[in-house]
């Protein structure tokens, strides 16, 4: 399998393509050895986050530059728009589906990713006309949490969607209406829990930490119910605004994988590939 490494993967492997910007902000992509890849199976390593819209365009251009290849697989550690896979109000779009359709249009035949939000379990799937291999990092994250807090750890997900990461033990998150203003989000109305955590050390594991509000509510729940030490882990850490600092203060340990590189990235997703 031939490898094409994007510049936004260069923390992991040396890049072998050119990705630049024209003065007006348009993107520029070049695969210098494109001809030599004709008829071959190619794997493209390219992040689609941060700067999701720019990164998506780059992925489309990379796919098109490789049009002579036999097959082109995209390894995209995090899929942007993956939380927009359902229609809530009239006139909305399943953006996650559109993203997959666009990648197919650009020439990709397969996407490999990690703990993809809309798939909710590991395995091989088809979505938006694209074959997707979804790998879970739950074992690596749990093993890392045990190294930090010891083996005696209760593993819990903060909502049903991430239950597959905690072998089924999860809280129930109830979301309400859209919040007001220009930012799109639905408030968390409540989080329910019907198991005993008194005196136990707990790992809360989720596919992603974005604003951190899910983790804050989950921690409140656990503290109210007398939990011991609390570790927080997620595959993807966005840590918007000051959420990393805030969650660090509320918990005994917090870390993610490096699908999105941040100072909290302690687990290498490449170990699961
Ligand atoms: C939602 O269903 C996801 O699994 C995460 O729990 C959620 O997206 C995290 O977002 P936030 O950190 O903003 O609560």
PDB file of C-alpha atoms and ligand atoms in Angstrom:
ATOM      1  CA  UNK A   1       0.000   0.000   0.000  1.00  0.00           C
ATOM      2  CA  UNK A   2       1.440   3.397  -1.048  1.00  0.00           C
ATOM      3  CA  UNK A   3       1.252   6.231   1.493  1.00  0.00           C
ATOM      4  CA  UNK A   4       0.390   9.852   0.883  1.00  0.00           C
ATOM      5  CA  UNK A   5       1.039  11.929   3.997  1.00  0.00           C
ATOM      6  CA  UNK A   6      -0.547  15.342   4.349  1.00  0.00           C
ATOM      7  CA  UNK A   7       1.236  18.284   5.925  1.00  0.00           C
ATOM      8  CA  UNK A   8      -1.333  18.161   8.742  1.00  0.00           C
ATOM      9  CA  UNK A   9      -0.100  14.650   9.628  1.00  0.00           C
ATOM     10  CA  UNK A  10       3.531  15.705   9.954  1.00  0.00           C
ATOM     11  CA  UNK A  11       3.483  15.317  13.761  1.00  0.00           C
ATOM     12  CA  UNK A  12       3.230  11.574  13.011  1.00  0.00           C
ATOM     13  CA  UNK A  13       5.021  10.970   9.672  1.00  0.00           C
ATOM     14  CA  UNK A  14       6.960  13.237   7.288  1.00  0.00           C
ATOM     15  CA  UNK A  15       4.663  14.844   4.709  1.00  0.00           C
ATOM     16  CA  UNK A  16       5.168  13.937   1.042  1.00  0.00           C
ATOM     17  CA  UNK A  17       2.713  16.339  -0.608  1.00  0.00           C
ATOM     18  CA  UNK A  18       2.533  20.100  -1.040  1.00  0.00           C
ATOM     19  CA  UNK A  19      -0.365  21.909   0.568  1.00  0.00           C
ATOM     20  CA  UNK A  20      -0.342  25.699   0.350  1.00  0.00           C
ATOM     21  CA  UNK A  21      -2.643  28.663   0.009  1.00  0.00           C
ATOM     22  CA  UNK A  22      -3.053  31.277  -2.707  1.00  0.00           C
ATOM     23  CA  UNK A  23      -3.024  34.892  -1.508  1.00  0.00           C
ATOM     24  CA  UNK A  24      -6.834  35.060  -1.708  1.00  0.00           C
ATOM     25  CA  UNK A  25      -7.245  32.038   0.578  1.00  0.00           C
ATOM     26  CA  UNK A  26      -7.926  29.403  -2.115  1.00  0.00           C
ATOM     27  CA  UNK A  27      -6.221  26.097  -1.392  1.00  0.00           C
ATOM     28  CA  UNK A  28      -3.418  24.472  -3.435  1.00  0.00           C
ATOM     29  CA  UNK A  29      -2.581  20.780  -3.339  1.00  0.00           C
ATOM     30  CA  UNK A  30       0.078  18.847  -5.265  1.00  0.00           C
ATOM     31  CA  UNK A  31       1.090  15.190  -5.162  1.00  0.00           C
ATOM     32  CA  UNK A  32       4.559  15.280  -6.795  1.00  0.00           C
ATOM     33  CA  UNK A  33       4.709  11.507  -7.460  1.00  0.00           C
ATOM     34  CA  UNK A  34       1.094  11.170  -8.665  1.00  0.00           C
ATOM     35  CA  UNK A  35       2.084   9.479 -11.962  1.00  0.00           C
ATOM     36  CA  UNK A  36       4.023   6.741 -10.199  1.00  0.00           C
ATOM     37  CA  UNK A  37       0.925   5.872  -8.144  1.00  0.00           C
ATOM     38  CA  UNK A  38      -1.200   5.045 -11.184  1.00  0.00           C
ATOM     39  CA  UNK A  39      -2.801   1.595 -10.839  1.00  0.00           C
ATOM     40  CA  UNK A  40      -1.726   1.244  -7.184  1.00  0.00           C
ATOM     41  CA  UNK A  41      -3.615   1.060  -3.889  1.00  0.00           C
ATOM     42  CA  UNK A  42      -3.017   4.325  -2.042  1.00  0.00           C
ATOM     43  CA  UNK A  43      -3.694   5.359   1.539  1.00  0.00           C
ATOM     44  CA  UNK A  44      -3.980   9.100   2.211  1.00  0.00           C
ATOM     45  CA  UNK A  45      -3.267  10.251   5.771  1.00  0.00           C
ATOM     46  CA  UNK A  46      -4.948  13.627   6.211  1.00  0.00           C
ATOM     47  CA  UNK A  47      -6.705  15.260   9.170  1.00  0.00           C
ATOM     48  CA  UNK A  48     -10.110  16.830   8.573  1.00  0.00           C
ATOM     49  CA  UNK A  49      -9.950  18.859  11.799  1.00  0.00           C
ATOM     50  CA  UNK A  50      -9.053  21.530  12.916  1.00  0.00           C
ATOM     51  CA  UNK A  51     -10.045  23.994  10.137  1.00  0.00           C
ATOM     52  CA  UNK A  52     -12.565  21.469   8.907  1.00  0.00           C
ATOM     53  CA  UNK A  53     -13.793  23.349   5.838  1.00  0.00           C
ATOM     54  CA  UNK A  54     -10.306  24.076   4.502  1.00  0.00           C
ATOM     55  CA  UNK A  55      -9.131  20.555   5.367  1.00  0.00           C
ATOM     56  CA  UNK A  56     -12.110  19.016   3.606  1.00  0.00           C
ATOM     57  CA  UNK A  57     -11.310  20.918   0.408  1.00  0.00           C
ATOM     58  CA  UNK A  58      -7.696  19.731   0.662  1.00  0.00           C
ATOM     59  CA  UNK A  59      -8.928  16.132   1.039  1.00  0.00           C
ATOM     60  CA  UNK A  60     -11.082  16.510  -2.078  1.00  0.00           C
ATOM     61  CA  UNK A  61      -8.150  17.864  -4.083  1.00  0.00           C
ATOM     62  CA  UNK A  62      -5.822  15.103  -2.842  1.00  0.00           C
ATOM     63  CA  UNK A  63      -8.390  12.483  -3.876  1.00  0.00           C
ATOM     64  CA  UNK A  64      -8.696  14.059  -7.325  1.00  0.00           C
ATOM     65  CA  UNK A  65      -4.901  14.314  -7.740  1.00  0.00           C
ATOM     66  CA  UNK A  66      -4.772  10.532  -7.240  1.00  0.00           C
ATOM     67  CA  UNK A  67      -7.403   9.731  -9.860  1.00  0.00           C
ATOM     68  CA  UNK A  68      -5.065   7.303 -11.668  1.00  0.00           C
ATOM     69  CA  UNK A  69      -4.699   5.084  -8.585  1.00  0.00           C
ATOM     70  CA  UNK A  70      -6.412   1.675  -8.352  1.00  0.00           C
ATOM     71  CA  UNK A  71      -8.003   2.558  -5.008  1.00  0.00           C
ATOM     72  CA  UNK A  72      -7.690   5.502  -2.631  1.00  0.00           C
ATOM     73  CA  UNK A  73      -8.419   5.171   1.080  1.00  0.00           C
ATOM     74  CA  UNK A  74      -8.560   8.209   3.340  1.00  0.00           C
ATOM     75  CA  UNK A  75      -7.320   7.866   6.922  1.00  0.00           C
ATOM     76  CA  UNK A  76      -9.088  10.763   8.643  1.00  0.00           C
ATOM     77  CA  UNK A  77      -8.769  10.424  12.422  1.00  0.00           C
ATOM     78  CA  UNK A  78     -11.823  12.591  13.116  1.00  0.00           C
ATOM     79  CA  UNK A  79     -14.752  13.180  10.735  1.00  0.00           C
ATOM     80  CA  UNK A  80     -16.112  16.724  10.973  1.00  0.00           C
ATOM     81  CA  UNK A  81     -19.894  17.165  10.812  1.00  0.00           C
ATOM     82  CA  UNK A  82     -20.246  13.683  12.304  1.00  0.00           C
ATOM     83  CA  UNK A  83     -22.724  14.989  14.882  1.00  0.00           C
ATOM     84  CA  UNK A  84     -25.069  16.143  12.109  1.00  0.00           C
ATOM     85  CA  UNK A  85     -26.405  12.789  11.014  1.00  0.00           C
ATOM     86  CA  UNK A  86     -30.043  13.320  12.000  1.00  0.00           C
ATOM     87  CA  UNK A  87     -32.717  15.788  11.034  1.00  0.00           C
ATOM     88  CA  UNK A  88     -34.162  17.667  13.984  1.00  0.00           C
ATOM     89  CA  UNK A  89     -35.960  20.615  12.336  1.00  0.00           C
ATOM     90  CA  UNK A  90     -37.511  20.953   8.884  1.00  0.00           C
ATOM     91  CA  UNK A  91     -35.045  22.061   6.223  1.00  0.00           C
ATOM     92  CA  UNK A  92     -31.922  20.819   7.997  1.00  0.00           C
ATOM     93  CA  UNK A  93     -29.247  18.772   6.232  1.00  0.00           C
ATOM     94  CA  UNK A  94     -27.549  15.511   7.189  1.00  0.00           C
ATOM     95  CA  UNK A  95     -24.173  17.190   6.825  1.00  0.00           C
ATOM     96  CA  UNK A  96     -22.276  14.004   7.731  1.00  0.00           C
ATOM     97  CA  UNK A  97     -23.842  12.273   4.737  1.00  0.00           C
ATOM     98  CA  UNK A  98     -22.916  15.152   2.405  1.00  0.00           C
ATOM     99  CA  UNK A  99     -19.289  14.951   3.582  1.00  0.00           C
ATOM    100  CA  UNK A 100     -19.127  11.240   2.740  1.00  0.00           C
ATOM    101  CA  UNK A 101     -20.772  11.796  -0.644  1.00  0.00           C
ATOM    102  CA  UNK A 102     -18.238  14.517  -1.489  1.00  0.00           C
ATOM    103  CA  UNK A 103     -15.316  12.265  -0.554  1.00  0.00           C
ATOM    104  CA  UNK A 104     -16.762   9.594  -2.849  1.00  0.00           C
ATOM    105  CA  UNK A 105     -17.090  12.156  -5.632  1.00  0.00           C
ATOM    106  CA  UNK A 106     -13.413  13.099  -5.175  1.00  0.00           C
ATOM    107  CA  UNK A 107     -12.380   9.486  -5.765  1.00  0.00           C
ATOM    108  CA  UNK A 108     -12.050   7.895  -2.320  1.00  0.00           C
ATOM    109  CA  UNK A 109     -13.433   4.382  -2.023  1.00  0.00           C
ATOM    110  CA  UNK A 110     -12.934   3.986   1.724  1.00  0.00           C
ATOM    111  CA  UNK A 111     -12.527   6.098   4.846  1.00  0.00           C
ATOM    112  CA  UNK A 112     -10.793   4.806   7.964  1.00  0.00           C
ATOM    113  CA  UNK A 113     -11.529   6.704  11.141  1.00  0.00           C
ATOM    114  CA  UNK A 114     -11.752   6.413  14.922  1.00  0.00           C
ATOM    115  CA  UNK A 115     -14.851   6.424  17.141  1.00  0.00           C
ATOM    116  CA  UNK A 116     -16.993   8.091  14.506  1.00  0.00           C
ATOM    117  CA  UNK A 117     -19.930   9.716  16.253  1.00  0.00           C
ATOM    118  CA  UNK A 118     -22.713   8.587  13.935  1.00  0.00           C
ATOM    119  CA  UNK A 119     -21.612   4.942  13.784  1.00  0.00           C
ATOM    120  CA  UNK A 120     -21.708   4.282  17.536  1.00  0.00           C
ATOM    121  CA  UNK A 121     -19.699   1.060  17.330  1.00  0.00           C
ATOM    122  CA  UNK A 122     -16.519  -0.295  15.780  1.00  0.00           C
ATOM    123  CA  UNK A 123     -16.586  -2.176  12.489  1.00  0.00           C
ATOM    124  CA  UNK A 124     -17.097  -1.784   8.743  1.00  0.00           C
ATOM    125  CA  UNK A 125     -20.055   0.288   7.575  1.00  0.00           C
ATOM    126  CA  UNK A 126     -21.498   2.004   4.537  1.00  0.00           C
ATOM    127  CA  UNK A 127     -22.787   5.565   4.931  1.00  0.00           C
ATOM    128  CA  UNK A 128     -23.428   8.271   2.340  1.00  0.00           C
ATOM    129  CA  UNK A 129     -22.284   5.753  -0.302  1.00  0.00           C
ATOM    130  CA  UNK A 130     -18.858   5.442   1.383  1.00  0.00           C
ATOM    131  CA  UNK A 131     -17.275   2.364   2.987  1.00  0.00           C
ATOM    132  CA  UNK A 132     -16.160   3.368   6.466  1.00  0.00           C
ATOM    133  CA  UNK A 133     -13.863   1.427   8.783  1.00  0.00           C
ATOM    134  CA  UNK A 134     -14.496   2.685  12.293  1.00  0.00           C
ATOM    135  CA  UNK A 135     -11.853   1.746  14.870  1.00  0.00           C
ATOM    136  CA  UNK A 136     -12.506   2.281  18.568  1.00  0.00           C
ATOM    137  CA  UNK A 137      -9.757   3.547  20.854  1.00  0.00           C
ATOM    138  CA  UNK A 138     -11.654   2.490  23.989  1.00  0.00           C
ATOM    139  CA  UNK A 139      -9.206  -0.305  24.976  1.00  0.00           C
ATOM    140  CA  UNK A 140      -6.188   1.997  24.588  1.00  0.00           C
ATOM    141  CA  UNK A 141      -7.895   4.806  26.542  1.00  0.00           C
ATOM    142  CA  UNK A 142      -9.012   2.463  29.338  1.00  0.00           C
ATOM    143  CA  UNK A 143      -5.523   0.900  29.608  1.00  0.00           C
ATOM    144  CA  UNK A 144      -4.005   4.389  29.823  1.00  0.00           C
ATOM    145  CA  UNK A 145      -6.478   5.470  32.533  1.00  0.00           C
ATOM    146  CA  UNK A 146      -5.569   2.353  34.542  1.00  0.00           C
ATOM    147  CA  UNK A 147      -1.889   3.304  34.311  1.00  0.00           C
ATOM    148  CA  UNK A 148      -2.774   6.736  35.710  1.00  0.00           C
ATOM    149  CA  UNK A 149      -5.346   5.786  38.404  1.00  0.00           C
ATOM    150  CA  UNK A 150      -4.841   2.062  39.017  1.00  0.00           C
ATOM    151  CA  UNK A 151      -6.611  -1.098  37.849  1.00  0.00           C
ATOM    152  CA  UNK A 152      -9.654  -0.770  40.069  1.00  0.00           C
ATOM    153  CA  UNK A 153     -11.634   1.520  37.798  1.00  0.00           C
ATOM    154  CA  UNK A 154     -15.346   1.657  36.989  1.00  0.00           C
ATOM    155  CA  UNK A 155     -15.713   2.608  33.284  1.00  0.00           C
ATOM    156  CA  UNK A 156     -18.810   4.670  32.441  1.00  0.00           C
ATOM    157  CA  UNK A 157     -19.945   6.586  29.357  1.00  0.00           C
ATOM    158  CA  UNK A 158     -21.806   9.893  29.792  1.00  0.00           C
ATOM    159  CA  UNK A 159     -24.519   9.000  27.263  1.00  0.00           C
ATOM    160  CA  UNK A 160     -26.014   6.108  25.320  1.00  0.00           C
ATOM    161  CA  UNK A 161     -24.097   6.968  22.128  1.00  0.00           C
ATOM    162  CA  UNK A 162     -20.764   6.120  23.756  1.00  0.00           C
ATOM    163  CA  UNK A 163     -22.020   3.010  25.575  1.00  0.00           C
ATOM    164  CA  UNK A 164     -20.065   0.774  23.221  1.00  0.00           C
ATOM    165  CA  UNK A 165     -16.873   2.328  24.638  1.00  0.00           C
ATOM    166  CA  UNK A 166     -17.731   1.396  28.228  1.00  0.00           C
ATOM    167  CA  UNK A 167     -19.111  -2.110  27.579  1.00  0.00           C
ATOM    168  CA  UNK A 168     -22.655  -0.894  28.052  1.00  0.00           C
ATOM    169  CA  UNK A 169     -22.449   1.046  31.306  1.00  0.00           C
ATOM    170  CA  UNK A 170     -23.630   4.573  30.689  1.00  0.00           C
ATOM    171  CA  UNK A 171     -25.591   7.546  31.927  1.00  0.00           C
ATOM    172  CA  UNK A 172     -28.621   8.783  30.037  1.00  0.00           C
ATOM    173  CA  UNK A 173     -28.234  12.274  28.608  1.00  0.00           C
ATOM    174  CA  UNK A 174     -31.451  14.103  27.761  1.00  0.00           C
ATOM    175  CA  UNK A 175     -31.058  17.019  25.365  1.00  0.00           C
ATOM    176  CA  UNK A 176     -33.596  19.832  25.095  1.00  0.00           C
ATOM    177  CA  UNK A 177     -34.277  22.478  22.476  1.00  0.00           C
ATOM    178  CA  UNK A 178     -31.785  24.457  20.428  1.00  0.00           C
ATOM    179  CA  UNK A 179     -30.127  27.265  22.372  1.00  0.00           C
ATOM    180  CA  UNK A 180     -30.629  30.858  21.235  1.00  0.00           C
ATOM    181  CA  UNK A 181     -28.303  32.988  19.116  1.00  0.00           C
ATOM    182  CA  UNK A 182     -25.922  32.199  16.314  1.00  0.00           C
ATOM    183  CA  UNK A 183     -24.217  29.147  17.763  1.00  0.00           C
ATOM    184  CA  UNK A 184     -26.031  25.861  17.130  1.00  0.00           C
ATOM    185  CA  UNK A 185     -26.379  23.582  20.134  1.00  0.00           C
ATOM    186  CA  UNK A 186     -29.043  21.798  22.137  1.00  0.00           C
ATOM    187  CA  UNK A 187     -29.018  22.239  25.900  1.00  0.00           C
ATOM    188  CA  UNK A 188     -28.441  19.220  28.125  1.00  0.00           C
ATOM    189  CA  UNK A 189     -31.661  19.057  30.176  1.00  0.00           C
ATOM    190  CA  UNK A 190     -30.580  16.313  32.534  1.00  0.00           C
ATOM    191  CA  UNK A 191     -28.341  13.279  32.965  1.00  0.00           C
ATOM    192  CA  UNK A 192     -29.670  10.177  34.658  1.00  0.00           C
ATOM    193  CA  UNK A 193     -27.720   7.348  36.288  1.00  0.00           C
ATOM    194  CA  UNK A 194     -29.042   4.207  37.951  1.00  0.00           C
ATOM    195  CA  UNK A 195     -25.915   2.455  39.205  1.00  0.00           C
ATOM    196  CA  UNK A 196     -23.798   2.699  42.336  1.00  0.00           C
ATOM    197  CA  UNK A 197     -20.456   4.519  42.236  1.00  0.00           C
ATOM    198  CA  UNK A 198     -20.072   5.260  45.953  1.00  0.00           C
ATOM    199  CA  UNK A 199     -16.382   5.043  46.925  1.00  0.00           C
ATOM    200  CA  UNK A 200     -15.375   3.788  43.462  1.00  0.00           C
ATOM    201  CA  UNK A 201     -12.773   5.322  41.170  1.00  0.00           C
ATOM    202  CA  UNK A 202     -14.441   6.067  37.853  1.00  0.00           C
ATOM    203  CA  UNK A 203     -13.324   6.649  34.265  1.00  0.00           C
ATOM    204  CA  UNK A 204     -15.815   8.636  32.167  1.00  0.00           C
ATOM    205  CA  UNK A 205     -15.141   7.729  28.544  1.00  0.00           C
ATOM    206  CA  UNK A 206     -16.674   9.452  25.510  1.00  0.00           C
ATOM    207  CA  UNK A 207     -16.060   9.736  21.788  1.00  0.00           C
ATOM    208  CA  UNK A 208     -15.377  13.469  22.110  1.00  0.00           C
ATOM    209  CA  UNK A 209     -15.040  16.404  24.446  1.00  0.00           C
ATOM    210  CA  UNK A 210     -16.117  19.610  22.751  1.00  0.00           C
ATOM    211  CA  UNK A 211     -17.341  22.389  25.064  1.00  0.00           C
ATOM    212  CA  UNK A 212     -16.914  20.036  28.023  1.00  0.00           C
ATOM    213  CA  UNK A 213     -20.491  20.497  29.244  1.00  0.00           C
ATOM    214  CA  UNK A 214     -21.279  16.772  28.983  1.00  0.00           C
ATOM    215  CA  UNK A 215     -18.286  15.906  31.157  1.00  0.00           C
ATOM    216  CA  UNK A 216     -19.136  18.656  33.685  1.00  0.00           C
ATOM    217  CA  UNK A 217     -22.672  17.275  34.108  1.00  0.00           C
ATOM    218  CA  UNK A 218     -21.371  13.697  34.332  1.00  0.00           C
ATOM    219  CA  UNK A 219     -18.823  14.697  36.999  1.00  0.00           C
ATOM    220  CA  UNK A 220     -21.573  16.458  38.997  1.00  0.00           C
ATOM    221  CA  UNK A 221     -23.618  13.250  38.861  1.00  0.00           C
ATOM    222  CA  UNK A 222     -20.727  11.113  40.065  1.00  0.00           C
ATOM    223  CA  UNK A 223     -19.693  13.500  42.849  1.00  0.00           C
ATOM    224  CA  UNK A 224     -23.320  13.671  44.086  1.00  0.00           C
ATOM    225  CA  UNK A 225     -23.307   9.891  44.263  1.00  0.00           C
ATOM    226  CA  UNK A 226     -20.060   9.673  46.226  1.00  0.00           C
ATOM    227  CA  UNK A 227     -17.565   8.539  43.557  1.00  0.00           C
ATOM    228  CA  UNK A 228     -13.862   8.413  44.498  1.00  0.00           C
ATOM    229  CA  UNK A 229     -11.274   9.584  41.967  1.00  0.00           C
ATOM    230  CA  UNK A 230     -12.544  10.600  38.531  1.00  0.00           C
ATOM    231  CA  UNK A 231     -10.627  10.252  35.254  1.00  0.00           C
ATOM    232  CA  UNK A 232     -11.884  11.728  31.971  1.00  0.00           C
ATOM    233  CA  UNK A 233     -10.942  10.283  28.578  1.00  0.00           C
ATOM    234  CA  UNK A 234     -12.121  10.821  25.022  1.00  0.00           C
ATOM    235  CA  UNK A 235     -10.932   9.826  21.587  1.00  0.00           C
ATOM    236  CA  UNK A 236     -11.251  13.365  20.199  1.00  0.00           C
ATOM    237  CA  UNK A 237     -10.473  16.440  22.322  1.00  0.00           C
ATOM    238  CA  UNK A 238     -11.581  19.796  20.928  1.00  0.00           C
ATOM    239  CA  UNK A 239     -11.459  21.516  24.320  1.00  0.00           C
ATOM    240  CA  UNK A 240     -13.304  24.623  23.170  1.00  0.00           C
ATOM    241  CA  UNK A 241     -12.787  27.814  25.158  1.00  0.00           C
ATOM    242  CA  UNK A 242     -11.335  27.082  28.632  1.00  0.00           C
ATOM    243  CA  UNK A 243     -12.859  23.593  28.945  1.00  0.00           C
ATOM    244  CA  UNK A 244      -9.539  21.743  29.308  1.00  0.00           C
ATOM    245  CA  UNK A 245      -8.541  23.893  32.275  1.00  0.00           C
ATOM    246  CA  UNK A 246     -12.013  23.664  33.813  1.00  0.00           C
ATOM    247  CA  UNK A 247     -12.247  19.870  33.426  1.00  0.00           C
ATOM    248  CA  UNK A 248      -8.694  19.515  34.748  1.00  0.00           C
ATOM    249  CA  UNK A 249      -9.750  21.296  37.919  1.00  0.00           C
ATOM    250  CA  UNK A 250     -12.892  19.163  38.320  1.00  0.00           C
ATOM    251  CA  UNK A 251     -11.242  15.757  37.777  1.00  0.00           C
ATOM    252  CA  UNK A 252      -8.210  13.770  38.903  1.00  0.00           C
ATOM    253  CA  UNK A 253      -6.911  13.111  35.407  1.00  0.00           C
ATOM    254  CA  UNK A 254      -7.895  14.052  31.851  1.00  0.00           C
ATOM    255  CA  UNK A 255      -6.505  12.906  28.502  1.00  0.00           C
ATOM    256  CA  UNK A 256      -7.434  12.085  24.915  1.00  0.00           C
ATOM    257  CA  UNK A 257      -5.830  10.529  21.868  1.00  0.00           C
ATOM    258  CA  UNK A 258      -3.923  12.604  19.317  1.00  0.00           C
ATOM    259  CA  UNK A 259      -6.609  12.448  16.595  1.00  0.00           C
ATOM    260  CA  UNK A 260      -6.729  16.185  17.341  1.00  0.00           C
ATOM    261  CA  UNK A 261      -3.326  17.312  18.626  1.00  0.00           C
ATOM    262  CA  UNK A 262      -3.621  19.179  21.952  1.00  0.00           C
ATOM    263  CA  UNK A 263      -1.668  19.272  25.209  1.00  0.00           C
ATOM    264  CA  UNK A 264      -4.044  16.581  26.587  1.00  0.00           C
ATOM    265  CA  UNK A 265      -3.244  14.050  23.829  1.00  0.00           C
ATOM    266  CA  UNK A 266      -1.567  11.098  25.572  1.00  0.00           C
ATOM    267  CA  UNK A 267      -2.724   8.088  23.535  1.00  0.00           C
ATOM    268  CA  UNK A 268      -1.490   7.501  19.961  1.00  0.00           C
ATOM    269  CA  UNK A 269      -4.360   6.512  17.633  1.00  0.00           C
ATOM    270  CA  UNK A 270      -1.813   5.033  15.200  1.00  0.00           C
ATOM    271  CA  UNK A 271      -1.341   2.175  17.734  1.00  0.00           C
ATOM    272  CA  UNK A 272      -4.852   1.002  16.839  1.00  0.00           C
ATOM    273  CA  UNK A 273      -4.488   1.236  13.049  1.00  0.00           C
TER     274      UNK A 273
HETATM  275  C1  LIG B   1     -22.553  13.615  22.113  1.00  0.00           C
HETATM  276  O1  LIG B   1     -23.467  12.865  21.941  1.00  0.00           O
HETATM  277  C2  LIG B   1     -21.124  13.242  22.153  1.00  0.00           C
HETATM  278  O2  LIG B   1     -20.909  11.891  22.369  1.00  0.00           O
HETATM  279  C3  LIG B   1     -20.405  14.042  23.210  1.00  0.00           C
HETATM  280  O3  LIG B   1     -20.874  13.626  24.484  1.00  0.00           O
HETATM  281  C4  LIG B   1     -20.642  15.504  23.060  1.00  0.00           C
HETATM  282  O4  LIG B   1     -20.620  15.881  21.722  1.00  0.00           O
HETATM  283  C5  LIG B   1     -19.617  16.277  23.823  1.00  0.00           C
HETATM  284  O5  LIG B   1     -19.873  17.640  23.617  1.00  0.00           O
HETATM  285  P1  LIG B   1     -19.665  18.668  24.795  1.00  0.00           P
HETATM  286  O6  LIG B   1     -18.273  18.504  25.289  1.00  0.00           O
HETATM  287  O7  LIG B   1     -19.882  20.003  24.140  1.00  0.00           O
HETATM  288  O8  LIG B   1     -20.708  18.387  25.835  1.00  0.00           O
END
